[in-house]
GROMACS .gro file of C-alpha atoms in nm:
model
  432
    1UNK     CA    1  30.642  19.676  -5.123
    2UNK     CA    2  30.409  19.935  -4.992
    3UNK     CA    3  30.257  20.192  -5.213
    4UNK     CA    4  30.186  20.525  -5.094
    5UNK     CA    5  29.834  20.658  -5.100
    6UNK     CA    6  29.937  20.966  -5.284
    7UNK     CA    7  30.090  20.748  -5.550
    8UNK     CA    8  29.764  20.560  -5.597
    9UNK     CA    9  29.562  20.878  -5.638
   10UNK     CA   10  29.777  20.996  -5.917
   11UNK     CA   11  29.721  20.675  -6.124
   12UNK     CA   12  29.508  20.726  -6.451
   13UNK     CA   13  29.301  20.421  -6.577
   14UNK     CA   14  29.261  20.394  -6.963
   15UNK     CA   15  28.903  20.302  -7.108
   16UNK     CA   16  28.842  19.940  -7.233
   17UNK     CA   17  28.783  19.971  -7.605
   18UNK     CA   18  28.805  19.600  -7.690
   19UNK     CA   19  28.426  19.573  -7.782
   20UNK     CA   20  28.386  19.902  -7.965
   21UNK     CA   21  28.356  19.902  -8.353
   22UNK     CA   22  28.579  20.149  -8.522
   23UNK     CA   23  28.416  20.435  -8.718
   24UNK     CA   24  28.484  20.289  -9.056
   25UNK     CA   25  28.309  19.968  -8.948
   26UNK     CA   26  27.993  20.169  -8.872
   27UNK     CA   27  27.986  20.289  -9.229
   28UNK     CA   28  28.016  19.934  -9.362
   29UNK     CA   29  27.731  19.820  -9.136
   30UNK     CA   30  27.507  20.099  -9.259
   31UNK     CA   31  27.571  19.998  -9.619
   32UNK     CA   32  27.479  19.636  -9.541
   33UNK     CA   33  27.154  19.749  -9.381
   34UNK     CA   34  27.074  19.953  -9.690
   35UNK     CA   35  27.149  19.654  -9.912
   36UNK     CA   36  26.933  19.429  -9.696
   37UNK     CA   37  26.643  19.670  -9.716
   38UNK     CA   38  26.677  19.685 -10.094
   39UNK     CA   39  26.675  19.302 -10.110
   40UNK     CA   40  26.363  19.285  -9.901
   41UNK     CA   41  26.188  19.530 -10.130
   42UNK     CA   42  26.300  19.334 -10.437
   43UNK     CA   43  26.175  19.008 -10.281
   44UNK     CA   44  25.839  19.169 -10.213
   45UNK     CA   45  25.813  19.275 -10.578
   46UNK     CA   46  25.900  18.927 -10.701
   47UNK     CA   47  25.637  18.770 -10.474
   48UNK     CA   48  25.372  19.009 -10.608
   49UNK     CA   49  25.458  18.912 -10.962
   50UNK     CA   50  25.435  18.543 -10.872
   51UNK     CA   51  25.092  18.589 -10.712
   52UNK     CA   52  24.972  18.770 -11.021
   53UNK     CA   53  25.104  18.494 -11.246
   54UNK     CA   54  24.940  18.228 -11.028
   55UNK     CA   55  24.606  18.412 -11.061
   56UNK     CA   56  24.643  18.420 -11.439
   57UNK     CA   57  24.719  18.047 -11.450
   58UNK     CA   58  24.414  17.973 -11.238
   59UNK     CA   59  24.194  18.192 -11.454
   60UNK     CA   60  24.326  18.024 -11.766
   61UNK     CA   61  24.239  17.680 -11.626
   62UNK     CA   62  23.890  17.789 -11.524
   63UNK     CA   63  23.828  17.945 -11.863
   64UNK     CA   64  23.946  17.633 -12.044
   65UNK     CA   65  23.707  17.422 -11.835
   66UNK     CA   66  23.423  17.670 -11.893
   67UNK     CA   67  23.491  17.681 -12.266
   68UNK     CA   68  23.477  17.301 -12.285
   69UNK     CA   69  23.147  17.304 -12.098
   70UNK     CA   70  23.002  17.563 -12.335
   71UNK     CA   71  23.100  17.347 -12.631
   72UNK     CA   72  22.948  17.030 -12.481
   73UNK     CA   73  22.631  17.217 -12.391
   74UNK     CA   74  22.593  17.345 -12.745
   75UNK     CA   75  22.648  17.000 -12.895
   76UNK     CA   76  22.409  16.821 -12.660
   77UNK     CA   77  22.124  17.071 -12.683
   78UNK     CA   78  22.149  17.126 -13.057
   79UNK     CA   79  22.146  16.751 -13.115
   80UNK     CA   80  21.827  16.723 -12.912
   81UNK     CA   81  21.661  17.014 -13.087
   82UNK     CA   82  21.748  16.883 -13.432
   83UNK     CA   83  21.623  16.534 -13.343
   84UNK     CA   84  21.259  16.637 -13.336
   85UNK     CA   85  20.985  16.847 -13.190
   86UNK     CA   86  20.770  17.133 -13.304
   87UNK     CA   87  20.978  17.366 -13.529
   88UNK     CA   88  20.812  17.678 -13.388
   89UNK     CA   89  20.907  17.588 -13.031
   90UNK     CA   90  21.281  17.538 -13.075
   91UNK     CA   91  21.364  17.898 -12.973
   92UNK     CA   92  21.180  17.857 -12.645
   93UNK     CA   93  21.353  17.526 -12.575
   94UNK     CA   94  21.693  17.679 -12.656
   95UNK     CA   95  21.649  17.971 -12.415
   96UNK     CA   96  21.515  17.742 -12.146
   97UNK     CA   97  21.819  17.516 -12.181
   98UNK     CA   98  22.052  17.819 -12.153
   99UNK     CA   99  21.887  17.924 -11.829
  100UNK     CA  100  21.840  17.585 -11.665
  101UNK     CA  101  22.101  17.346 -11.801
  102UNK     CA  102  22.405  17.556 -11.892
  103UNK     CA  103  22.519  17.608 -11.529
  104UNK     CA  104  22.565  17.233 -11.486
  105UNK     CA  105  22.821  17.237 -11.772
  106UNK     CA  106  23.033  17.516 -11.613
  107UNK     CA  107  23.291  17.501 -11.329
  108UNK     CA  108  23.147  17.538 -10.982
  109UNK     CA  109  23.397  17.812 -10.881
  110UNK     CA  110  23.507  18.087 -11.117
  111UNK     CA  111  23.692  18.409 -11.058
  112UNK     CA  112  23.536  18.742 -11.150
  113UNK     CA  113  23.733  18.779 -11.476
  114UNK     CA  114  23.638  18.428 -11.581
  115UNK     CA  115  23.274  18.495 -11.500
  116UNK     CA  116  23.283  18.802 -11.722
  117UNK     CA  117  23.429  18.604 -12.009
  118UNK     CA  118  23.174  18.325 -11.959
  119UNK     CA  119  22.888  18.575 -11.963
  120UNK     CA  120  23.013  18.727 -12.288
  121UNK     CA  121  23.049  18.380 -12.438
  122UNK     CA  122  22.699  18.286 -12.322
  123UNK     CA  123  22.549  18.595 -12.486
  124UNK     CA  124  22.736  18.518 -12.807
  125UNK     CA  125  22.623  18.154 -12.794
  126UNK     CA  126  22.264  18.256 -12.735
  127UNK     CA  127  22.263  18.489 -13.035
  128UNK     CA  128  22.440  18.247 -13.269
  129UNK     CA  129  22.218  17.958 -13.159
  130UNK     CA  130  21.902  18.162 -13.207
  131UNK     CA  131  22.002  18.256 -13.561
  132UNK     CA  132  22.087  17.895 -13.646
  133UNK     CA  133  21.768  17.761 -13.493
  134UNK     CA  134  21.562  18.022 -13.672
  135UNK     CA  135  21.697  17.895 -14.003
  136UNK     CA  136  21.643  17.536 -13.896
  137UNK     CA  137  21.288  17.619 -13.789
  138UNK     CA  138  21.209  17.764 -14.128
  139UNK     CA  139  21.362  17.462 -14.299
  140UNK     CA  140  21.167  17.235 -14.067
  141UNK     CA  141  20.843  17.410 -14.145
  142UNK     CA  142  20.920  17.381 -14.514
  143UNK     CA  143  20.997  17.011 -14.477
  144UNK     CA  144  20.681  16.961 -14.273
  145UNK     CA  145  20.479  17.130 -14.545
  146UNK     CA  146  20.648  16.909 -14.806
  147UNK     CA  147  20.565  16.597 -14.606
  148UNK     CA  148  20.202  16.704 -14.578
  149UNK     CA  149  20.187  16.762 -14.954
  150UNK     CA  150  20.353  16.428 -15.028
  151UNK     CA  151  20.116  16.255 -14.786
  152UNK     CA  152  19.818  16.404 -14.971
  153UNK     CA  153  19.949  16.270 -15.301
  154UNK     CA  154  20.010  15.924 -15.152
  155UNK     CA  155  19.664  15.913 -14.996
  156UNK     CA  156  19.502  15.991 -15.331
  157UNK     CA  157  19.706  15.717 -15.499
  158UNK     CA  158  19.616  15.465 -15.228
  159UNK     CA  159  19.247  15.548 -15.273
  160UNK     CA  160  19.274  15.497 -15.648
  161UNK     CA  161  19.190  15.864 -15.721
  162UNK     CA  162  19.413  15.945 -16.016
  163UNK     CA  163  19.252  16.287 -16.077
  164UNK     CA  164  19.292  16.393 -15.714
  165UNK     CA  165  19.655  16.279 -15.714
  166UNK     CA  166  19.726  16.489 -16.026
  167UNK     CA  167  19.566  16.797 -15.868
  168UNK     CA  168  19.772  16.755 -15.556
  169UNK     CA  169  20.089  16.723 -15.764
  170UNK     CA  170  20.003  17.039 -15.956
  171UNK     CA  171  19.965  17.228 -15.627
  172UNK     CA  172  20.328  17.147 -15.545
  173UNK     CA  173  20.466  17.229 -15.891
  174UNK     CA  174  20.728  17.502 -15.859
  175UNK     CA  175  20.704  17.493 -15.478
  176UNK     CA  176  20.819  17.146 -15.377
  177UNK     CA  177  20.918  17.001 -15.714
  178UNK     CA  178  21.019  17.131 -16.052
  179UNK     CA  179  20.791  17.106 -16.354
  180UNK     CA  180  20.985  16.810 -16.490
  181UNK     CA  181  20.968  16.626 -16.159
  182UNK     CA  182  20.593  16.698 -16.135
  183UNK     CA  183  20.537  16.545 -16.479
  184UNK     CA  184  20.723  16.229 -16.375
  185UNK     CA  185  20.519  16.212 -16.055
  186UNK     CA  186  20.193  16.234 -16.251
  187UNK     CA  187  20.292  15.939 -16.471
  188UNK     CA  188  20.401  15.738 -16.170
  189UNK     CA  189  20.079  15.822 -15.984
  190UNK     CA  190  19.864  15.703 -16.277
  191UNK     CA  191  20.053  15.376 -16.297
  192UNK     CA  192  20.031  15.315 -15.923
  193UNK     CA  193  19.660  15.402 -15.912
  194UNK     CA  194  19.593  15.145 -16.183
  195UNK     CA  195  19.796  14.887 -15.991
  196UNK     CA  196  19.618  14.957 -15.663
  197UNK     CA  197  19.280  14.935 -15.831
  198UNK     CA  198  19.368  14.597 -15.979
  199UNK     CA  199  19.497  14.468 -15.645
  200UNK     CA  200  19.184  14.589 -15.464
  201UNK     CA  201  18.964  14.425 -15.724
  202UNK     CA  202  19.148  14.095 -15.677
  203UNK     CA  203  19.116  14.115 -15.300
  204UNK     CA  204  18.751  14.218 -15.315
  205UNK     CA  205  18.644  13.962 -15.575
  206UNK     CA  206  18.798  13.613 -15.537
  207UNK     CA  207  18.652  13.516 -15.875
  208UNK     CA  208  18.883  13.775 -16.027
  209UNK     CA  209  19.173  13.603 -15.851
  210UNK     CA  210  19.066  13.264 -15.982
  211UNK     CA  211  19.051  13.391 -16.339
  212UNK     CA  212  19.399  13.541 -16.312
  213UNK     CA  213  19.549  13.230 -16.157
  214UNK     CA  214  19.384  12.963 -16.371
  215UNK     CA  215  19.293  13.153 -16.686
  216UNK     CA  216  19.603  13.053 -16.878
  217UNK     CA  217  19.695  13.415 -16.953
  218UNK     CA  218  20.039  13.528 -17.064
  219UNK     CA  219  20.298  13.550 -16.785
  220UNK     CA  220  20.313  13.904 -16.643
  221UNK     CA  221  20.595  14.116 -16.777
  222UNK     CA  222  20.594  14.452 -16.597
  223UNK     CA  223  20.649  14.489 -16.221
  224UNK     CA  224  20.291  14.613 -16.188
  225UNK     CA  225  20.151  14.306 -16.363
  226UNK     CA  226  20.369  14.075 -16.154
  227UNK     CA  227  20.245  14.238 -15.836
  228UNK     CA  228  19.881  14.197 -15.940
  229UNK     CA  229  19.947  13.833 -16.030
  230UNK     CA  230  20.112  13.773 -15.692
  231UNK     CA  231  19.819  13.933 -15.515
  232UNK     CA  232  19.589  13.709 -15.717
  233UNK     CA  233  19.781  13.399 -15.610
  234UNK     CA  234  19.759  13.507 -15.246
  235UNK     CA  235  19.388  13.585 -15.272
  236UNK     CA  236  19.316  13.254 -15.447
  237UNK     CA  237  19.511  13.063 -15.181
  238UNK     CA  238  19.312  13.233 -14.906
  239UNK     CA  239  18.989  13.157 -15.090
  240UNK     CA  240  19.083  12.789 -15.114
  241UNK     CA  241  19.185  12.781 -14.748
  242UNK     CA  242  18.848  12.918 -14.640
  243UNK     CA  243  18.663  12.677 -14.869
  244UNK     CA  244  18.859  12.378 -14.734
  245UNK     CA  245  18.779  12.473 -14.375
  246UNK     CA  246  18.413  12.520 -14.463
  247UNK     CA  247  18.358  12.187 -14.639
  248UNK     CA  248  18.559  11.994 -14.379
  249UNK     CA  249  18.350  12.137 -14.093
  250UNK     CA  250  18.027  12.072 -14.284
  251UNK     CA  251  18.102  11.708 -14.366
  252UNK     CA  252  18.255  11.620 -14.027
  253UNK     CA  253  17.947  11.766 -13.858
  254UNK     CA  254  17.716  11.541 -14.057
  255UNK     CA  255  17.609  11.804 -14.309
  256UNK     CA  256  17.583  11.763 -14.684
  257UNK     CA  257  17.747  11.974 -14.951
  258UNK     CA  258  17.496  12.135 -15.188
  259UNK     CA  259  17.505  12.076 -15.561
  260UNK     CA  260  17.515  12.445 -15.653
  261UNK     CA  261  17.802  12.510 -15.415
  262UNK     CA  262  17.993  12.212 -15.554
  263UNK     CA  263  17.932  12.334 -15.909
  264UNK     CA  264  18.069  12.679 -15.829
  265UNK     CA  265  18.368  12.524 -15.654
  266UNK     CA  266  18.440  12.317 -15.964
  267UNK     CA  267  18.393  12.622 -16.187
  268UNK     CA  268  18.651  12.818 -15.989
  269UNK     CA  269  18.895  12.529 -15.972
  270UNK     CA  270  18.855  12.466 -15.600
  271UNK     CA  271  18.761  12.102 -15.655
  272UNK     CA  272  18.812  11.872 -15.950
  273UNK     CA  273  18.543  11.704 -16.154
  274UNK     CA  274  18.654  11.369 -16.010
  275UNK     CA  275  18.612  11.494 -15.655
  276UNK     CA  276  18.270  11.634 -15.739
  277UNK     CA  277  18.153  11.308 -15.897
  278UNK     CA  278  18.294  11.090 -15.617
  279UNK     CA  279  18.132  11.297 -15.344
  280UNK     CA  280  17.790  11.320 -15.507
  281UNK     CA  281  17.782  10.945 -15.584
  282UNK     CA  282  17.876  10.859 -15.227
  283UNK     CA  283  17.625  11.108 -15.088
  284UNK     CA  284  17.343  10.975 -15.305
  285UNK     CA  285  17.430  10.615 -15.217
  286UNK     CA  286  17.415  10.692 -14.846
  287UNK     CA  287  17.084  10.869 -14.887
  288UNK     CA  288  16.937  10.568 -15.060
  289UNK     CA  289  17.076  10.340 -14.791
  290UNK     CA  290  16.917  10.550 -14.520
  291UNK     CA  291  16.576  10.543 -14.693
  292UNK     CA  292  16.595  10.166 -14.736
  293UNK     CA  293  16.730  10.103 -14.385
  294UNK     CA  294  17.052   9.945 -14.510
  295UNK     CA  295  17.386  10.042 -14.355
  296UNK     CA  296  17.679  10.119 -14.582
  297UNK     CA  297  17.996   9.939 -14.471
  298UNK     CA  298  18.295  10.155 -14.389
  299UNK     CA  299  18.573  10.159 -14.645
  300UNK     CA  300  18.890  10.094 -14.444
  301UNK     CA  301  19.113  10.115 -14.749
  302UNK     CA  302  18.983  10.463 -14.829
  303UNK     CA  303  19.024  10.563 -14.465
  304UNK     CA  304  19.388  10.448 -14.468
  305UNK     CA  305  19.458  10.641 -14.787
  306UNK     CA  306  19.303  10.957 -14.641
  307UNK     CA  307  19.507  10.902 -14.324
  308UNK     CA  308  19.823  10.898 -14.535
  309UNK     CA  309  19.711  11.220 -14.700
  310UNK     CA  310  19.660  11.389 -14.364
  311UNK     CA  311  19.999  11.275 -14.230
  312UNK     CA  312  20.192  11.368 -14.543
  313UNK     CA  313  20.033  11.690 -14.673
  314UNK     CA  314  19.849  11.869 -14.393
  315UNK     CA  315  20.028  12.170 -14.253
  316UNK     CA  316  20.225  12.229 -14.573
  317UNK     CA  317  20.155  12.394 -14.905
  318UNK     CA  318  19.906  12.122 -14.993
  319UNK     CA  319  19.709  12.155 -14.670
  320UNK     CA  320  19.393  12.304 -14.829
  321UNK     CA  321  19.397  12.052 -15.114
  322UNK     CA  322  19.433  11.766 -14.865
  323UNK     CA  323  19.139  11.884 -14.655
  324UNK     CA  324  18.918  11.924 -14.963
  325UNK     CA  325  19.018  11.573 -15.073
  326UNK     CA  326  18.921  11.432 -14.732
  327UNK     CA  327  18.591  11.623 -14.726
  328UNK     CA  328  18.490  11.505 -15.073
  329UNK     CA  329  18.625  11.151 -15.032
  330UNK     CA  330  18.283  11.003 -14.950
  331UNK     CA  331  18.386  10.892 -14.600
  332UNK     CA  332  18.109  10.912 -14.340
  333UNK     CA  333  18.103  11.204 -14.099
  334UNK     CA  334  18.255  11.017 -13.797
  335UNK     CA  335  18.560  10.912 -13.996
  336UNK     CA  336  18.608  11.262 -14.139
  337UNK     CA  337  18.588  11.399 -13.787
  338UNK     CA  338  18.853  11.151 -13.667
  339UNK     CA  339  19.078  11.258 -13.953
  340UNK     CA  340  19.042  11.623 -13.855
  341UNK     CA  341  19.140  11.537 -13.497
  342UNK     CA  342  19.434  11.337 -13.630
  343UNK     CA  343  19.541  11.641 -13.831
  344UNK     CA  344  19.559  11.850 -13.511
  345UNK     CA  345  19.777  11.588 -13.342
  346UNK     CA  346  20.010  11.511 -13.630
  347UNK     CA  347  20.072  11.878 -13.714
  348UNK     CA  348  20.275  11.894 -13.392
  349UNK     CA  349  20.536  11.686 -13.574
  350UNK     CA  350  20.757  11.829 -13.851
  351UNK     CA  351  20.607  11.746 -14.188
  352UNK     CA  352  20.923  11.567 -14.304
  353UNK     CA  353  20.912  11.333 -14.003
  354UNK     CA  354  20.547  11.230 -14.032
  355UNK     CA  355  20.571  11.206 -14.411
  356UNK     CA  356  20.866  10.968 -14.382
  357UNK     CA  357  20.682  10.755 -14.124
  358UNK     CA  358  20.366  10.741 -14.335
  359UNK     CA  359  20.551  10.639 -14.651
  360UNK     CA  360  20.753  10.379 -14.463
  361UNK     CA  361  20.433  10.225 -14.332
  362UNK     CA  362  20.269  10.234 -14.675
  363UNK     CA  363  20.573  10.059 -14.818
  364UNK     CA  364  20.533   9.780 -14.562
  365UNK     CA  365  20.170   9.741 -14.659
  366UNK     CA  366  20.239   9.730 -15.035
  367UNK     CA  367  20.528   9.486 -14.992
  368UNK     CA  368  20.293   9.234 -14.830
  369UNK     CA  369  20.415   9.261 -14.471
  370UNK     CA  370  20.064   9.159 -14.354
  371UNK     CA  371  19.961   8.966 -14.659
  372UNK     CA  372  19.828   9.067 -15.001
  373UNK     CA  373  19.736   9.435 -15.012
  374UNK     CA  374  19.381   9.355 -15.123
  375UNK     CA  375  19.328   9.134 -14.819
  376UNK     CA  376  19.101   9.284 -14.552
  377UNK     CA  377  19.334   9.159 -14.275
  378UNK     CA  378  19.629   9.351 -14.425
  379UNK     CA  379  19.422   9.671 -14.445
  380UNK     CA  380  19.317   9.623 -14.084
  381UNK     CA  381  19.679   9.592 -13.972
  382UNK     CA  382  19.773   9.901 -14.174
  383UNK     CA  383  19.497  10.097 -14.002
  384UNK     CA  384  19.606   9.963 -13.662
  385UNK     CA  385  19.964  10.082 -13.696
  386UNK     CA  386  19.848  10.419 -13.828
  387UNK     CA  387  19.658  10.462 -13.503
  388UNK     CA  388  19.962  10.353 -13.302
  389UNK     CA  389  20.172  10.617 -13.477
  390UNK     CA  390  19.923  10.887 -13.378
  391UNK     CA  391  19.915  10.764 -13.018
  392UNK     CA  392  20.296  10.770 -13.010
  393UNK     CA  393  20.293  11.135 -13.116
  394UNK     CA  394  20.022  11.214 -12.862
  395UNK     CA  395  20.235  11.060 -12.584
  396UNK     CA  396  20.556  11.247 -12.661
  397UNK     CA  397  20.515  11.537 -12.908
  398UNK     CA  398  20.854  11.674 -12.799
  399UNK     CA  399  21.044  11.370 -12.929
  400UNK     CA  400  20.827  11.223 -13.206
  401UNK     CA  401  21.110  11.064 -13.404
  402UNK     CA  402  21.206  10.835 -13.117
  403UNK     CA  403  20.846  10.741 -13.039
  404UNK     CA  404  20.760  10.668 -13.401
  405UNK     CA  405  21.070  10.451 -13.432
  406UNK     CA  406  20.958  10.249 -13.131
  407UNK     CA  407  20.636  10.162 -13.316
  408UNK     CA  408  20.831  10.033 -13.616
  409UNK     CA  409  21.075   9.841 -13.395
  410UNK     CA  410  20.785   9.671 -13.219
  411UNK     CA  411  20.626   9.579 -13.551
  412UNK     CA  412  20.955   9.441 -13.682
  413UNK     CA  413  20.987   9.217 -13.375
  414UNK     CA  414  20.637   9.087 -13.429
  415UNK     CA  415  20.720   9.019 -13.793
  416UNK     CA  416  21.039   8.835 -13.697
  417UNK     CA  417  20.851   8.622 -13.445
  418UNK     CA  418  20.611   8.511 -13.717
  419UNK     CA  419  20.317   8.694 -13.558
  420UNK     CA  420  20.150   8.708 -13.896
  421UNK     CA  421  20.363   8.445 -14.070
  422UNK     CA  422  20.319   8.555 -14.429
  423UNK     CA  423  20.692   8.588 -14.484
  424UNK     CA  424  20.759   8.236 -14.363
  425UNK     CA  425  20.481   8.104 -14.583
  426UNK     CA  426  20.630   8.275 -14.885
  427UNK     CA  427  20.975   8.138 -14.804
  428UNK     CA  428  20.831   7.789 -14.776
  429UNK     CA  429  20.669   7.816 -15.114
  430UNK     CA  430  20.988   7.941 -15.271
  431UNK     CA  431  21.188   7.651 -15.126
  432UNK     CA  432  20.969   7.390 -15.289
   0.00000   0.00000   0.00000
């Protein structure tokens, strides 16, 4: 079919409206845009509130940390200031600590509001601390003055100045103590001055100590009397110790004890009348022997007895008495010197150990292990084993019990083998 040109020119083409929004749709879109804009504005407001709240939380955390640091700073510094130091310098030390040490107790980063609060707290802390320390300083100065006053009273008492002590107490009446307390202090000071004077007299004059110890006076009743008596006992013991050392050194060195010194020693109870008589008789006998050119034989029995005394008593409470007994025994100087050397060796051993060994050996001697005790051979064997015991200690002072036991075991074997034979002889007599 052919279409005519004039027909084509008369044809009207309608517009394509398939993608065009109707008018009422434009209105809906505009409303949505307005709602969207309102939502965006609301979201922005909410975010601002959240940021503000986050800042407040952060500030609260910083302030809590700063507040804890302020508290720890106050506790640490106040504890140091109260512990000691010059009372008048505590204010300076407090301010110096605020300036130099407080920052180390605070957070490293703080917001401006927190810094303002910290500064206000620091000013408040500085003022409160200064007021407190001012009071403490005054109390410290008062306490220091009280200590100085008390020290003056104590010094006067120690010097035995009762009048000075009373004057010092009167100076503090109504200031440091009440009138009633001052009166009690005066009575106490007088009593203590009297006690100190008595103690000083005992220490200064040993004769005073001897009279208190050996005078047969009534037992002390009051604490003051008991203290004086105890001081007397101590002073007398020291006097006896010095005397024992002196006479032992003199005799072992070949010197002679003078009659006047021996008489004084007997008077004060340092030696007995028997010791005095024994020593002087032995001394005079040796003098006569020297003039006549006759030698005095050594007394081995006496030496053995003095050896027992050294082993059993030296180093203990009876040490001074034992040394005086040895010195006045009448033994010649060389033997006394040997006994002093033995004392040094045997004192390395506990007293109980050497005492037990000495008594065990003495028991063997008395029981006739080497024959009758009056026999010279038995005394010689007793002296021999005493020397072996000392040599055993010298060899092994760290284990003396074992070494001493070896000496006794050896001696028992010799006895069993009939080395001396006295036991077998006795058995033979008994069998007849």
